[in-house]
Coordinates of C-alpha atoms in Angstrom, one line a residue:
M730 CA -13.7 -16.8 10.8
Q731 CA -13.3 -13.3 10.5
T732 CA -11.9 -11.2 8.4
I733 CA -12.7 -7.0 8.1
S734 CA -15.2 -6.4 5.5
A735 CA -14.2 -2.9 5.4
D736 CA -11.6 -1.3 3.2
T737 CA -8.6 -1.7 3.1
L738 CA -5.2 0.2 2.1
L739 CA -2.3 -2.0 2.0
V740 CA 1.2 -0.7 1.5
W741 CA 4.2 -1.9 0.8
G742 CA 7.8 -1.4 -0.2
R743 CA 9.2 -3.5 -2.5
L744 CA 12.6 -4.1 -1.2
D745 CA 11.3 -4.4 2.2
G746 CA 14.4 -6.9 3.9
I747 CA 12.0 -7.5 6.7
V748 CA 8.5 -8.6 5.6
P749 CA 7.9 -9.8 1.8
L750 CA 6.2 -8.2 -0.8
S751 CA 4.8 -12.0 -1.1
H752 CA 3.4 -11.3 2.5
G753 CA 1.5 -8.2 1.2
E754 CA 0.4 -10.2 -2.3
A755 CA -1.5 -12.7 0.3
L756 CA -3.6 -10.1 2.6
R757 CA -4.5 -8.7 -0.3
A758 CA -5.7 -12.1 -1.8
A759 CA -7.2 -12.7 1.6
L760 CA -8.5 -9.0 1.9
S761 CA -11.9 -9.0 -0.3
H762 CA -12.8 -5.6 -0.4
S763 CA -8.2 -3.6 0.3
R764 CA -5.8 -2.2 -3.2
L765 CA -2.4 -3.0 -2.8
K766 CA 0.0 -0.8 -3.6
V767 CA 3.8 -1.2 -3.5
L768 CA 6.0 1.3 -3.4
E769 CA 9.0 1.0 -6.0
R770 CA 12.9 1.2 -4.1
C771 CA 11.3 1.2 -0.5
G772 CA 12.2 -0.9 2.6
H773 CA 10.0 -1.9 5.5
L774 CA 8.5 1.4 6.4
P775 CA 7.1 3.1 3.3
M776 CA 6.7 6.6 5.8
V777 CA 9.6 6.8 6.3
E778 CA 11.6 7.0 3.7
K779 CA 8.3 7.9 1.3
P780 CA 6.5 10.0 3.3
E781 CA 4.7 12.5 0.6
T782 CA 4.4 9.6 -1.7
F783 CA 2.5 7.5 1.3
H784 CA 0.8 10.5 3.3
R785 CA -1.1 11.3 -0.9
L786 CA -1.9 7.3 -1.3
L787 CA -3.4 7.2 2.6
Y788 CA -5.6 11.3 1.6
D789 CA -6.1 9.2 -1.7
F790 CA -7.5 6.5 -0.8
L791 CA -9.5 8.6 2.7
L792 CA -11.2 10.3 0.1
G793 CA -12.2 7.4 -2.6
V794 CA -10.1 8.8 -5.4
E795 CA -7.7 7.0 -7.8
E796 CA -5.3 8.5 -9.4
E797 CA -0.8 7.5 -10.9
I798 CA 1.9 8.4 -8.7
P799 CA 5.0 7.8 -9.8
D800 CA 6.7 4.7 -8.9
V801 CA 3.7 3.3 -7.0
V802 CA 2.4 0.6 -9.1
K803 CA -1.5 -1.7 -8.1
A804 CA -1.1 -5.1 -7.7

């Protein structure tokens, strides 16, 4: 079975009504080098609904930084 071996950032809106958070949790469990970040009060499009938070998560991920961001839950 092939899998993604690169570090992977998964960003999910807790209120996603299209693809439930349980799918993100399953991906997190299946990908050994992944991190799941859950945005509170956010739906299916975190990059549109919370662009500043999304970009900060992406920026931190690319720099290898782990910092606490309001309204973001580490899963």
